[in-house]
Amino acid sequence: MFSLSDFEQFAQQSLSSDAWSYYSSGAGLQQTMKDNEAAFLRYRLRPRVLRDVSAADTRTSILGNTIDFPVCVGVTAMHKLAHDDGELATARAATKYKTCMVLGSFSTTAMEEVAEAGSPGLQWLQLYIFRDRELTRSLITQAERVGFKAIVLTVDQPVIGPDSYKSASLPPHISFPDIGLSGPINKEKVRNLIDSSVTWEEVDWVKGLTKLPVVLKGILTAEDAVEAVRHGVQGIIVSNHGGRQLDGVLASVSGISFSLCATS
Amino acid sequence: MFSLSDFEQFAQQSLSSDAWSYYSSGAGLQQTMKDNEAAFLRYRLRPRVLRDVSAADTRTSILGNTIDFPVCVGVTAMHKLAHDDGELATARAATKYKTCMVLGSFSTTAMEEVAEAGSPGLQWLQLYIFRDRELTRSLITQAERVGFKAIVLTVDQPVIGPDSYKSASLPPHISFPDIGLSGPINKEKVRNLIDSSVTWEEVDWVKGLTKLPVVLKGILTAEDAVEAVRHGVQGIIVSNHGGRQLDGVLASVSGISFSLCATS
Amino acid sequence: MFSLSDFEQFAQQSLSSDAWSYYSSGAGLQQTMKDNEAAFLRYRLRPRVLRDVSAADTRTSILGNTIDFPVCVGVTAMHKLAHDDGELATARAATKYKTCMVLGSFSTTAMEEVAEAGSPGLQWLQLYIFRDRELTRSLITQAERVGFKAIVLTVDQPVIGPDSYKSASLPPHISFPDIGLSGPINKEKVRNLIDSSVTWEEVDWVKGLTKLPVVLKGILTAEDAVEAVRHGVQGIIVSNHGGRQLDGVLASVSGISFSLCATS
Amino acid sequence: MFSLSDFEQFAQQSLSSDAWSYYSSGAGLQQTMKDNEAAFLRYRLRPRVLRDVSAADTRTSILGNTIDFPVCVGVTAMHKLAHDDGELATARAATKYKTCMVLGSFSTTAMEEVAEAGSPGLQWLQLYIFRDRELTRSLITQAERVGFKAIVLTVDQPVIGPDSYKSASLPPHISFPDIGLSGPINKEKVRNLIDSSVTWEEVDWVKGLTKLPVVLKGILTAEDAVEAVRHGVQGIIVSNHGGRQLDGVLASVSGISFSLCATS
């Protein structure tokens, strides 16, 4: 295990073909998914020399919490596709390495169990605005109750775009306990949960519901970053949803020049 | 059927090798044909977030007619190469999806039948200026009579360039009823029909013959776009003829920055 | 025979492997040889439409002589490597298509015979400055006598660079009658004929020897083009010797922006 | 043996797979290692013509010593991996072609023997700042004693980065006599020798220990080049450690625009 591509190769060999298909899928012709990686090659590091690195310290702070490792575990759905331990294993690993884990709305493990497995680590909840506003509100309430430290609102998926993961149904062992869906789950059903009429008003609504910091995930333009600041959110995550959502957009690393910008 | 490349793969498997050769052929070294596709990768979408897309409406209007789907069926010749239903099937599909179909001068089905099959949909006629001016005039008259709504004059093919479709003769079942040619048709004969002395004077001549809007297809430079406006045409189509005509030219999408610009 | 690559493929199949090796060889890692072709793809034609092309005329004039076809037969050595008819066949073809042929110093056929075979076509002589100045002078005199219309002085090969044509000796049937060498010829011997001390003084010397126009072949920089004008030559040919001479230089088409610029 | 790639191919065939793995290894995804070569293709030579090159002279001087061939033998470690003659053979070859050889701290042959084999040629010593400052100092003293002419201090490897050479131990015949390590040597042991707390103070310290010129190797930014001048070093070598150290950095040839800049 030497580079990220070694992990990718290991995953492809270890996962079921269905799980690999899900994790490696991208939207459309996968132009953006491929560009997400290729774009890094368009940048070069300019290293400075003769600095004392004997006591290098990678600690940093995000939204007021210290993490030891400056790369967080971003949102991914359905960890039980990969392994029966699912999000519990991810939470334990993130806590072990003292970084933040962002749990998805489409977690295949109940939020409460994940919070317990990751205790006393740092966890945030990723949220969609569901058509069912009560469900949406209850997820926020539950996140506060179990000690999550921020709400990450995904704003780039008002409609789930067509991607290369072609199974019509999820495997039967996949359920989404926090949003009350048990398997086998039809993908169309998932698609219908999400509200495609969401605007900045819902951002204000979420902010009104919670004292937790709110972070917007999926912003790619400076115009929207400015708008986010205007609405008083505490951070944004520059992302194109891993190239799974809208093919042809900017690579994440080529988006506006800050990736997680905490304003508080 | 997920992306355009899926359609391409299906076509290659379903068509006769001769038909595939025709539809996939390009001029010269096919630099421009390949660049037509590659050029799209040189652009990136910059998506804005948090817009209400629950009632997305793709309707638009072209030259005064409303279409539901904002991509039209462009001109292609000889649909019976692909299927015996030929242009009739295309017309029915375009009408079903409420978009515009542009019928080619080299239709393998009579214009009148196509108009009927596509009724009450929107149809335009693509026109070459033939050496035989009476034939040219009669096509316009007939287009008006059957209810076509515009004349699309192709201006980028004064001479049919050498492309990679190498058959000397078209298959025997191919005929061009509207221009009075029945099979088997020799390609050289087709080549000789087209007038290579055409200039902007013929544009004026066509405009004088009809009350229908006139659209010029095959313009790649701003200079010619300006000239088109000066001659009072109602629209232009920025195109390099699919890379089939003159190899080495600009990709269509890299041409002047508007693709169908209706001035009325 | 549809595009240049078809000719290339035909040549590879028809020539002896030794001849193919010679004609397809390039200097060093062949970066420049490959770039000579790739560089064309970095340019795009911007076609204008609606011009009367029914009487297209490709005639032009170079250094006072009219040619019908605006691409000349550039200098290549040793045509008998490809075919026993050698330069005689080339001369006949150039004359048939009414364009100019530039005969190389390393012609495998006597200049006089080539002149006769190509009569009454247009022919120029390519010249190296040999260590043997009398030989050099005699080639010019002979060119004048047989009716050649210009002297093309190669200026980019003071030393023959290492290229991928690795045979130590030329095939036994190859001889260079005009410079008095008969086969089998050792490549080292050829290398030693050329004077590597040549400067602009020799350009002046050549101009003093003949009333024929003098063209410099192998100029890649604007600085040298200016110097060429200052020395009163009648034209330059922007070229990197087909990528056979110095690897890593500009592609010919990327050189200064004129390729054959007759000043008279 | 015609181009560098021929040498590379010969090496791959001749070396043990372990030695080839070592010499061809790079850091991370080897992006920088590959870019070191690809970057040369982003530059083009602009050759001037008609210069007298009959007496071309490649001699130049570096830090006061004349060399005939203007490319030096840069630092590479462990020549005995390639051949039992190791650094002795390299020293003899460098002296034969009258260029400079830079001997590595991790030489598998004693400095004294290399000096003798290369006598009377030009040799420099590459130095790391070891945790053991006495060892560091003794290497400088010994370099002076055996007649080396400069100290090349490597500044881009405070920590040995992970690269694709995966053997945990070096082959048993590999020893580093000058730093007192005999085989079999564990790579971790080597890693621990180097001091990662080194700053510009150690540059001053080295300069204070010796009258020999000091050259810094591994500088990639103009900022550090300026700093080097400020600290009075006699030269810098712009290098990214062959892409073996920190993946993602600038190609060496794309670094600041001078590669060996002797200031004295």
Coordinates of N, CA, C and O in Angstrom, one line a residue, chain A residues 191-256:
Chain A
R191 N -34.4 8.2 -5.3 CA -34.4 9.4 -6.1 C -35.6 10.3 -5.7 O -35.5 11.6 -5.7
N192 N -36.7 9.7 -5.4 CA -37.9 10.5 -5.1 C -37.9 11.1 -3.8 O -38.8 12.0 -3.5
L193 N -37.0 10.7 -2.9 CA -36.9 11.3 -1.6 C -36.5 12.8 -1.6 O -36.9 13.6 -0.8
I194 N -35.6 13.0 -2.6 CA -34.9 14.3 -2.5 C -35.7 15.4 -3.2 O -36.3 15.2 -4.2
D195 N -35.7 16.6 -2.6 CA -36.5 17.7 -3.0 C -35.7 18.5 -4.1 O -34.6 19.0 -3.8
S196 N -36.3 18.6 -5.3 CA -35.5 19.3 -6.3 C -35.9 20.8 -6.4 O -35.4 21.5 -7.3
S197 N -36.7 21.3 -5.5 CA -37.1 22.7 -5.5 C -36.3 23.5 -4.5 O -36.6 24.7 -4.3
V198 N -35.3 22.9 -4.0 CA -34.5 23.6 -2.9 C -33.8 24.8 -3.4 O -33.2 24.8 -4.5
T199 N -33.8 25.9 -2.6 CA -33.1 27.2 -2.9 C -32.4 27.7 -1.7 O -32.3 27.0 -0.7
W200 N -31.8 28.9 -1.8 CA -31.1 29.4 -0.6 C -32.1 29.6 0.6 O -31.6 29.7 1.7
E201 N -33.4 29.6 0.4 CA -34.3 29.7 1.5 C -34.2 28.5 2.4 O -34.3 28.7 3.6
E202 N -33.9 27.4 1.9 CA -33.8 26.2 2.7 C -32.5 26.2 3.5 O -32.4 25.7 4.6
V203 N -31.5 26.9 3.0 CA -30.2 27.1 3.7 C -30.6 27.9 5.0 O -30.1 27.5 6.1
D204 N -31.3 29.0 4.8 CA -31.7 29.8 5.9 C -32.5 29.0 6.9 O -32.4 29.1 8.1
W205 N -33.4 28.1 6.4 CA -34.3 27.3 7.2 C -33.4 26.4 8.1 O -33.7 26.2 9.3
V206 N -32.4 25.7 7.4 CA -31.6 24.8 8.2 C -30.8 25.6 9.3 O -30.7 25.2 10.4
K207 N -30.3 26.7 8.9 CA -29.6 27.5 9.9 C -30.5 27.9 11.1 O -30.0 28.0 12.2
G208 N -31.7 28.2 10.8 CA -32.7 28.5 11.9 C -33.0 27.4 12.8 O -33.4 27.5 13.9
L209 N -32.8 26.1 12.3 CA -33.2 24.9 13.0 C -32.1 24.5 14.0 O -32.4 23.7 14.9
T210 N -30.9 25.0 13.9 CA -29.8 24.4 14.6 C -28.7 25.4 15.0 O -28.6 26.5 14.3
K211 N -28.1 25.2 16.1 CA -27.0 26.0 16.5 C -25.6 25.5 16.0 O -24.6 26.1 16.1
L212 N -25.7 24.3 15.4 CA -24.5 23.7 14.8 C -24.1 24.5 13.6 O -24.9 25.1 12.9
P213 N -22.8 24.6 13.3 CA -22.3 25.2 12.1 C -22.9 24.5 10.8 O -23.1 23.3 10.9
V214 N -23.2 25.3 9.8 CA -23.7 24.7 8.6 C -22.6 24.9 7.5 O -22.1 26.0 7.3
V215 N -22.3 23.8 6.8 CA -21.3 23.8 5.7 C -22.0 23.4 4.4 O -22.8 22.5 4.4
L216 N -21.8 24.1 3.3 CA -22.4 23.8 2.0 C -21.4 23.0 1.2 O -20.3 23.4 0.9
K217 N -21.9 21.8 0.7 CA -21.0 21.0 -0.1 C -21.5 20.9 -1.5 O -22.7 20.7 -1.8
G218 N -20.5 21.2 -2.4 CA -20.9 21.1 -3.8 C -20.9 22.4 -4.6 O -21.4 22.6 -5.6
I219 N -20.2 23.4 -4.0 CA -20.1 24.7 -4.6 C -18.9 24.7 -5.5 O -17.8 24.2 -5.2
L220 N -19.0 25.2 -6.8 CA -17.9 25.2 -7.7 C -17.6 26.6 -8.3 O -16.6 26.7 -8.9
T221 N -18.4 27.5 -8.0 CA -18.2 28.9 -8.6 C -18.0 29.9 -7.5 O -18.6 29.8 -6.4
A222 N -17.3 30.9 -7.8 CA -17.0 32.0 -6.9 C -18.4 32.7 -6.5 O -18.6 33.1 -5.4
E223 N -19.2 32.8 -7.5 CA -20.5 33.5 -7.3 C -21.3 32.8 -6.2 O -21.9 33.5 -5.3
D224 N -21.3 31.5 -6.2 CA -22.1 30.8 -5.2 C -21.3 30.8 -3.8 O -22.0 30.8 -2.8
A225 N -20.0 30.9 -3.9 CA -19.3 31.0 -2.6 C -19.6 32.3 -1.9 O -19.8 32.4 -0.7
V226 N -19.7 33.4 -2.7 CA -20.0 34.7 -2.2 C -21.4 34.7 -1.6 O -21.7 35.2 -0.5
E227 N -22.3 34.0 -2.3 CA -23.7 33.9 -1.8 C -23.8 33.1 -0.5 O -24.5 33.4 0.4
A228 N -22.9 32.1 -0.4 CA -22.9 31.3 0.8 C -22.5 32.1 2.0 O -23.0 32.1 3.1
V229 N -21.5 33.0 1.8 CA -21.0 33.9 2.9 C -22.2 34.8 3.3 O -22.4 35.0 4.4
R230 N -22.9 35.3 2.2 CA -24.0 36.3 2.5 C -25.1 35.6 3.3 O -25.7 36.3 4.1
H231 N -25.2 34.3 3.2 CA -26.2 33.6 4.0 C -25.7 33.1 5.3 O -26.4 32.3 6.0
G232 N -24.4 33.5 5.6 CA -23.9 33.2 7.0 C -23.6 31.7 7.2 O -23.5 31.4 8.4
V233 N -23.3 30.9 6.2 CA -22.9 29.6 6.5 C -21.4 29.6 7.0 O -20.7 30.6 6.8
Q234 N -21.1 28.6 7.7 CA -19.8 28.6 8.4 C -18.7 28.0 7.5 O -17.5 28.1 7.8
G235 N -19.0 27.4 6.4 CA -18.0 26.8 5.5 C -18.6 26.3 4.2 O -19.8 26.1 4.1
I236 N -17.7 26.1 3.3 CA -18.2 25.4 2.0 C -17.2 24.3 1.7 O -16.0 24.4 2.1
I237 N -17.6 23.3 1.0 CA -16.8 22.3 0.4 C -16.8 22.4 -1.1 O -17.9 22.2 -1.6
V238 N -15.7 22.7 -1.7 CA -15.7 22.8 -3.2 C -15.6 21.4 -3.7 O -14.7 20.7 -3.4
S239 N -16.6 21.0 -4.4 CA -16.7 19.6 -4.9 C -17.6 19.5 -6.1 O -18.6 20.3 -6.2
N240 N -17.4 18.5 -6.9 CA -18.3 18.3 -8.0 C -19.0 16.9 -7.8 O -19.3 16.2 -8.7
H241 N -19.0 16.5 -6.5 CA -19.7 15.2 -6.2 C -18.9 14.0 -6.7 O -19.5 13.0 -7.1
G242 N -17.6 14.2 -6.8 CA -16.8 13.1 -7.3 C -17.0 12.8 -8.8 O -16.7 11.7 -9.2
G243 N -17.5 13.7 -9.5 CA -17.8 13.5 -10.9 C -19.0 12.5 -11.1 O -19.1 12.0 -12.2
R244 N -19.8 12.3 -10.1 CA -20.9 11.3 -10.2 C -22.2 12.0 -10.6 O -23.2 11.3 -10.8
Q245 N -22.2 13.3 -10.6 CA -23.5 14.0 -10.7 C -23.7 14.7 -12.0 O -24.7 14.4 -12.7
L246 N -22.8 15.6 -12.4 CA -23.1 16.4 -13.6 C -21.8 16.3 -14.4 O -20.8 16.9 -14.0
D247 N -21.8 15.6 -15.5 CA -20.6 15.4 -16.3 C -20.3 16.7 -17.1 O -21.2 17.3 -17.6
G248 N -19.0 17.0 -17.2 CA -18.7 18.2 -18.0 C -18.3 19.4 -17.1 O -17.9 20.4 -17.7
V249 N -18.4 19.3 -15.8 CA -18.2 20.5 -14.9 C -16.7 20.5 -14.6 O -15.9 19.6 -14.9
L250 N -16.3 21.6 -14.0 CA -14.9 21.8 -13.5 C -14.5 20.7 -12.6 O -15.3 20.2 -11.8
A251 N -13.2 20.3 -12.7 CA -12.6 19.4 -11.7 C -12.7 20.1 -10.3 O -12.6 21.3 -10.2
S252 N -12.9 19.3 -9.2 CA -13.0 19.9 -7.9 C -11.8 20.8 -7.6 O -11.9 21.9 -7.1
V253 N -10.6 20.3 -7.9 CA -9.4 21.0 -7.5 C -9.2 22.3 -8.4 O -8.4 23.2 -8.1
S254 N -9.9 22.4 -9.5 CA -9.9 23.5 -10.3 C -11.0 24.5 -10.0 O -11.1 25.6 -10.7
G255 N -11.8 24.2 -9.0 CA -12.9 25.1 -8.7 C -12.3 26.4 -8.0 O -11.1 26.6 -8.1
I256 N -13.1 27.2 -7.4 CA -12.6 28.4 -6.7 C -11.6 27.9 -5.7 O -11.6 26.8 -5.2

